[in-house]
Structure formats: structure tokens, C-alpha cells
Amino acid sequence: MEGPSSSGASGRPTHAPETTALRDLATAGSEASAALARRMTMHPTDLAAMSHIAYAVEQLGPGELSSRLGITPAATTDLIDRLEAAGHVLRERHPDDRRRVRLVPTETAKAEVRRQLADLLDRLDEVSQDFTPTERAAIQRYLEAAAAAYREFAQQS
């Protein structure tokens, strides 16, 4: 029996089936993001920036966005300029520190993303209906713990 650290026939390490399925989901998510970027006629990096801006726990400034995307401050400024010119993002002064800028997605951009993703999100809701409430709670706990593991990995230098 192969454990999480043993090697499969390909010579690559094998992992728990859930881990393999999660990696497949991440790959499928990347493919869906690329498709969304094409549909919205955006560069994938611009769409990634919008995702960080829209889903950050606290509103991001240009410096935080630069760090998350792993691009230079100059490239981040160019990216924000493109997003602002396209009507996707606004630069707002931070209410507590007027020297700081925070990035806010426009209502138009949020509505367009919701429109583009509506069918996918409806399909995902349908998939979840095939599971009992107990199974759904377990799936949610697993996904939340997996997301925390991804975030911890991302924060390690």
C-alpha cells in the first residue's frame, strides 16, 4: 500500500486522493480564470489583480498588490493604471491615513464578473446538492483547512 510519501508508477510522489483531487481542482480553477480573462478581454495578471483586490480581507494598496502578484512596483502602477482606465478599479484615499491609497473594484466590474461566472457558480451549487448536510459540512471544513494551508505556504518566505 502506498502512503503519502511513497512513489507511484510515474516515479512522482503519490498523495492522498483528496490532495490529488484538490490539485486537479486548482488546475481547473486556473483554466477557468484564463477563460474568464479572455472573455473579459483582460490580461491574466490583470484578472489576478482584480481577484486579490475584490477578495482581500482588508482593502489592498498598491504595495500589497505588488507583493501578492510578485511584480515590481512600477509594473503594479502600470497594471493599476490599465484597470482604472478600463473602469475596473478606483484608487481611494485611506480614511485613516490620507497618504495611503487603497484599491476598490468598481460596481461595474463586480457586476461583469458576477455575470460571467453565474453559470459556473450555479453548476457548483448544483454539485453540492448531491451531498448530505453532514457531507457538505465535512467538504466545507476540508476546503477551508486546505485554503488555510495554501495561505500559510504563500506567506512563508
PDB file of C-alpha atoms in Angstrom:
ATOM      1  CA  MET A   1       0.000   0.000   0.000  1.00  0.00           C
ATOM      2  CA  GLU A   2       1.366   3.414  -0.939  1.00  0.00           C
ATOM      3  CA  GLY A   3       1.436   6.155   1.654  1.00  0.00           C
ATOM      4  CA  PRO A   4       1.587   9.901   1.162  1.00  0.00           C
ATOM      5  CA  SER A   5       5.364   9.901   0.708  1.00  0.00           C
ATOM      6  CA  SER A   6       5.810   6.810  -1.466  1.00  0.00           C
ATOM      7  CA  SER A   7       6.266   6.942  -5.222  1.00  0.00           C
ATOM      8  CA  GLY A   8       3.757   5.775  -7.815  1.00  0.00           C
ATOM      9  CA  ALA A   9       4.440   4.133 -11.182  1.00  0.00           C
ATOM     10  CA  SER A  10       5.423   7.505 -12.689  1.00  0.00           C
ATOM     11  CA  GLY A  11       8.166   7.965 -10.103  1.00  0.00           C
ATOM     12  CA  ARG A  12       6.388  11.017  -8.710  1.00  0.00           C
ATOM     13  CA  PRO A  13       5.298  11.006  -5.077  1.00  0.00           C
ATOM     14  CA  THR A  14       1.726   9.911  -4.552  1.00  0.00           C
ATOM     15  CA  HIS A  15      -0.555  11.691  -2.145  1.00  0.00           C
ATOM     16  CA  ALA A  16      -3.937  11.170  -0.563  1.00  0.00           C
ATOM     17  CA  PRO A  17      -6.749  11.075  -3.155  1.00  0.00           C
ATOM     18  CA  GLU A  18      -8.194  14.259  -1.645  1.00  0.00           C
ATOM     19  CA  THR A  19      -4.894  16.063  -2.171  1.00  0.00           C
ATOM     20  CA  THR A  20      -4.741  14.895  -5.777  1.00  0.00           C
ATOM     21  CA  ALA A  21      -8.340  15.995  -6.328  1.00  0.00           C
ATOM     22  CA  LEU A  22      -7.584  19.386  -4.771  1.00  0.00           C
ATOM     23  CA  ARG A  23      -4.606  19.870  -7.116  1.00  0.00           C
ATOM     24  CA  ASP A  24      -6.865  18.942 -10.042  1.00  0.00           C
ATOM     25  CA  LEU A  25      -9.405  21.498  -8.792  1.00  0.00           C
ATOM     26  CA  ALA A  26      -6.662  24.139  -8.580  1.00  0.00           C
ATOM     27  CA  THR A  27      -5.634  23.378 -12.164  1.00  0.00           C
ATOM     28  CA  ALA A  28      -9.242  23.544 -13.341  1.00  0.00           C
ATOM     29  CA  GLY A  29      -9.623  26.840 -11.458  1.00  0.00           C
ATOM     30  CA  SER A  30      -6.576  28.238 -13.252  1.00  0.00           C
ATOM     31  CA  GLU A  31      -8.064  27.174 -16.584  1.00  0.00           C
ATOM     32  CA  ALA A  32     -11.371  28.831 -15.657  1.00  0.00           C
ATOM     33  CA  SER A  33      -9.527  32.024 -14.657  1.00  0.00           C
ATOM     34  CA  ALA A  34      -7.737  32.091 -18.007  1.00  0.00           C
ATOM     35  CA  ALA A  35     -11.077  31.648 -19.773  1.00  0.00           C
ATOM     36  CA  LEU A  36     -12.629  34.438 -17.694  1.00  0.00           C
ATOM     37  CA  ALA A  37      -9.714  36.742 -18.568  1.00  0.00           C
ATOM     38  CA  ARG A  38     -10.241  36.021 -22.277  1.00  0.00           C
ATOM     39  CA  ARG A  39     -13.992  36.633 -22.010  1.00  0.00           C
ATOM     40  CA  MET A  40     -13.388  39.921 -20.234  1.00  0.00           C
ATOM     41  CA  THR A  41     -10.572  40.814 -22.670  1.00  0.00           C
ATOM     42  CA  MET A  42      -8.145  41.197 -19.782  1.00  0.00           C
ATOM     43  CA  HIS A  43      -4.580  40.011 -19.314  1.00  0.00           C
ATOM     44  CA  PRO A  44      -4.479  37.113 -16.799  1.00  0.00           C
ATOM     45  CA  THR A  45      -2.301  39.199 -14.447  1.00  0.00           C
ATOM     46  CA  ASP A  46      -4.911  41.981 -14.516  1.00  0.00           C
ATOM     47  CA  LEU A  47      -7.633  39.477 -13.654  1.00  0.00           C
ATOM     48  CA  ALA A  48      -5.475  38.036 -10.851  1.00  0.00           C
ATOM     49  CA  ALA A  49      -5.033  41.571  -9.527  1.00  0.00           C
ATOM     50  CA  MET A  50      -8.792  42.127  -9.605  1.00  0.00           C
ATOM     51  CA  SER A  51      -9.299  38.887  -7.691  1.00  0.00           C
ATOM     52  CA  HIS A  52      -6.859  39.985  -4.983  1.00  0.00           C
ATOM     53  CA  ILE A  53      -8.461  43.427  -4.814  1.00  0.00           C
ATOM     54  CA  ALA A  54     -12.020  42.072  -4.655  1.00  0.00           C
ATOM     55  CA  TYR A  55     -11.445  39.252  -2.162  1.00  0.00           C
ATOM     56  CA  ALA A  56      -8.852  40.691   0.214  1.00  0.00           C
ATOM     57  CA  VAL A  57      -9.939  40.679   3.848  1.00  0.00           C
ATOM     58  CA  GLU A  58      -8.727  44.275   4.146  1.00  0.00           C
ATOM     59  CA  GLN A  59      -8.552  46.622   1.178  1.00  0.00           C
ATOM     60  CA  LEU A  60      -5.195  46.487  -0.571  1.00  0.00           C
ATOM     61  CA  GLY A  61      -2.918  49.304  -1.557  1.00  0.00           C
ATOM     62  CA  PRO A  62      -0.518  49.207  -4.494  1.00  0.00           C
ATOM     63  CA  GLY A  63       2.328  47.876  -2.317  1.00  0.00           C
ATOM     64  CA  GLU A  64       0.330  44.946  -1.011  1.00  0.00           C
ATOM     65  CA  LEU A  65      -0.895  44.140  -4.523  1.00  0.00           C
ATOM     66  CA  SER A  66       2.672  44.248  -5.851  1.00  0.00           C
ATOM     67  CA  SER A  67       3.744  41.792  -3.163  1.00  0.00           C
ATOM     68  CA  ARG A  68       0.843  39.411  -3.763  1.00  0.00           C
ATOM     69  CA  LEU A  69       1.397  39.347  -7.524  1.00  0.00           C
ATOM     70  CA  GLY A  70       5.174  39.176  -7.267  1.00  0.00           C
ATOM     71  CA  ILE A  71       5.697  42.062  -9.679  1.00  0.00           C
ATOM     72  CA  THR A  72       7.643  45.291  -9.362  1.00  0.00           C
ATOM     73  CA  PRO A  73       6.052  48.477  -8.014  1.00  0.00           C
ATOM     74  CA  ALA A  74       6.447  50.077 -11.477  1.00  0.00           C
ATOM     75  CA  ALA A  75       4.666  47.156 -13.156  1.00  0.00           C
ATOM     76  CA  THR A  76       1.960  47.356 -10.486  1.00  0.00           C
ATOM     77  CA  THR A  77       1.439  51.054 -11.213  1.00  0.00           C
ATOM     78  CA  ASP A  78       1.051  50.270 -14.931  1.00  0.00           C
ATOM     79  CA  LEU A  79      -1.391  47.474 -14.099  1.00  0.00           C
ATOM     80  CA  ILE A  80      -3.490  49.706 -11.815  1.00  0.00           C
ATOM     81  CA  ASP A  81      -3.479  52.438 -14.481  1.00  0.00           C
ATOM     82  CA  ARG A  82      -4.856  49.887 -17.013  1.00  0.00           C
ATOM     83  CA  LEU A  83      -7.523  48.651 -14.594  1.00  0.00           C
ATOM     84  CA  GLU A  84      -8.532  52.209 -13.734  1.00  0.00           C
ATOM     85  CA  ALA A  85      -8.682  53.271 -17.401  1.00  0.00           C
ATOM     86  CA  ALA A  86     -10.846  50.222 -18.176  1.00  0.00           C
ATOM     87  CA  GLY A  87     -13.251  51.154 -15.356  1.00  0.00           C
ATOM     88  CA  HIS A  88     -12.447  48.091 -13.240  1.00  0.00           C
ATOM     89  CA  VAL A  89     -10.832  49.719 -10.201  1.00  0.00           C
ATOM     90  CA  LEU A  90     -10.791  53.012  -8.308  1.00  0.00           C
ATOM     91  CA  ARG A  91      -7.980  54.497  -6.259  1.00  0.00           C
ATOM     92  CA  GLU A  92      -9.333  55.891  -2.999  1.00  0.00           C
ATOM     93  CA  ARG A  93      -7.566  57.646  -0.171  1.00  0.00           C
ATOM     94  CA  HIS A  94      -7.388  55.602   3.024  1.00  0.00           C
ATOM     95  CA  PRO A  95      -9.796  57.140   5.557  1.00  0.00           C
ATOM     96  CA  ASP A  96      -7.301  56.900   8.447  1.00  0.00           C
ATOM     97  CA  ASP A  97      -4.124  57.829   6.557  1.00  0.00           C
ATOM     98  CA  ARG A  98      -4.712  60.205   3.652  1.00  0.00           C
ATOM     99  CA  ARG A  99      -1.189  59.484   2.310  1.00  0.00           C
ATOM    100  CA  ARG A 100      -2.170  55.892   1.589  1.00  0.00           C
ATOM    101  CA  VAL A 101      -4.192  54.716  -1.393  1.00  0.00           C
ATOM    102  CA  ARG A 102      -6.468  51.713  -1.384  1.00  0.00           C
ATOM    103  CA  LEU A 103      -7.802  49.906  -4.412  1.00  0.00           C
ATOM    104  CA  VAL A 104     -11.522  49.293  -4.783  1.00  0.00           C
ATOM    105  CA  PRO A 105     -13.262  47.319  -7.538  1.00  0.00           C
ATOM    106  CA  THR A 106     -15.992  49.274  -9.322  1.00  0.00           C
ATOM    107  CA  GLU A 107     -19.592  48.126  -9.167  1.00  0.00           C
ATOM    108  CA  THR A 108     -19.483  47.704 -12.956  1.00  0.00           C
ATOM    109  CA  ALA A 109     -16.502  45.348 -12.717  1.00  0.00           C
ATOM    110  CA  LYS A 110     -18.114  43.329  -9.923  1.00  0.00           C
ATOM    111  CA  ALA A 111     -21.358  43.038 -11.901  1.00  0.00           C
ATOM    112  CA  GLU A 112     -19.494  41.879 -15.028  1.00  0.00           C
ATOM    113  CA  VAL A 113     -17.589  39.196 -13.108  1.00  0.00           C
ATOM    114  CA  ARG A 114     -20.842  38.018 -11.474  1.00  0.00           C
ATOM    115  CA  ARG A 115     -22.471  37.865 -14.911  1.00  0.00           C
ATOM    116  CA  GLN A 116     -19.563  35.932 -16.413  1.00  0.00           C
ATOM    117  CA  LEU A 117     -19.402  33.471 -13.503  1.00  0.00           C
ATOM    118  CA  ALA A 118     -23.136  32.983 -12.932  1.00  0.00           C
ATOM    119  CA  ASP A 119     -23.413  29.706 -14.878  1.00  0.00           C
ATOM    120  CA  LEU A 120     -20.298  28.233 -13.251  1.00  0.00           C
ATOM    121  CA  LEU A 121     -21.421  29.175  -9.747  1.00  0.00           C
ATOM    122  CA  ASP A 122     -24.913  27.782 -10.408  1.00  0.00           C
ATOM    123  CA  ARG A 123     -23.344  24.499 -11.567  1.00  0.00           C
ATOM    124  CA  LEU A 124     -21.181  24.347  -8.443  1.00  0.00           C
ATOM    125  CA  ASP A 125     -24.264  24.930  -6.273  1.00  0.00           C
ATOM    126  CA  GLU A 126     -25.970  22.048  -8.119  1.00  0.00           C
ATOM    127  CA  VAL A 127     -22.985  19.772  -7.447  1.00  0.00           C
ATOM    128  CA  SER A 128     -23.217  20.490  -3.727  1.00  0.00           C
ATOM    129  CA  GLN A 129     -26.879  19.445  -3.716  1.00  0.00           C
ATOM    130  CA  ASP A 130     -25.764  15.837  -4.340  1.00  0.00           C
ATOM    131  CA  PHE A 131     -24.315  15.664  -0.817  1.00  0.00           C
ATOM    132  CA  THR A 132     -25.995  15.336   2.564  1.00  0.00           C
ATOM    133  CA  PRO A 133     -25.727  18.237   5.003  1.00  0.00           C
ATOM    134  CA  THR A 134     -23.159  16.236   7.004  1.00  0.00           C
ATOM    135  CA  GLU A 135     -21.063  15.577   3.902  1.00  0.00           C
ATOM    136  CA  ARG A 136     -21.318  19.207   2.869  1.00  0.00           C
ATOM    137  CA  ALA A 137     -20.101  20.320   6.306  1.00  0.00           C
ATOM    138  CA  ALA A 138     -17.107  17.963   6.003  1.00  0.00           C
ATOM    139  CA  ILE A 139     -16.334  19.236   2.498  1.00  0.00           C
ATOM    140  CA  GLN A 140     -16.517  22.821   3.714  1.00  0.00           C
ATOM    141  CA  ARG A 141     -14.195  22.089   6.654  1.00  0.00           C
ATOM    142  CA  TYR A 142     -11.703  20.377   4.323  1.00  0.00           C
ATOM    143  CA  LEU A 143     -11.732  23.223   1.789  1.00  0.00           C
ATOM    144  CA  GLU A 144     -11.348  25.873   4.497  1.00  0.00           C
ATOM    145  CA  ALA A 145      -8.407  23.974   6.027  1.00  0.00           C
ATOM    146  CA  ALA A 146      -6.865  23.487   2.567  1.00  0.00           C
ATOM    147  CA  ALA A 147      -7.228  27.215   1.824  1.00  0.00           C
ATOM    148  CA  ALA A 148      -5.516  27.982   5.129  1.00  0.00           C
ATOM    149  CA  ALA A 149      -2.654  25.622   4.172  1.00  0.00           C
ATOM    150  CA  TYR A 150      -2.292  27.397   0.807  1.00  0.00           C
ATOM    151  CA  ARG A 151      -2.237  30.797   2.531  1.00  0.00           C
ATOM    152  CA  GLU A 152       0.347  29.612   5.061  1.00  0.00           C
ATOM    153  CA  PHE A 153       2.522  28.310   2.214  1.00  0.00           C
ATOM    154  CA  ALA A 154       2.183  31.652   0.402  1.00  0.00           C
ATOM    155  CA  GLN A 155       3.253  33.602   3.490  1.00  0.00           C
ATOM    156  CA  GLN A 156       6.429  31.583   4.017  1.00  0.00           C
ATOM    157  CA  SER A 157       9.441  33.300   2.534  1.00  0.00           C
TER     158      SER A 157
END
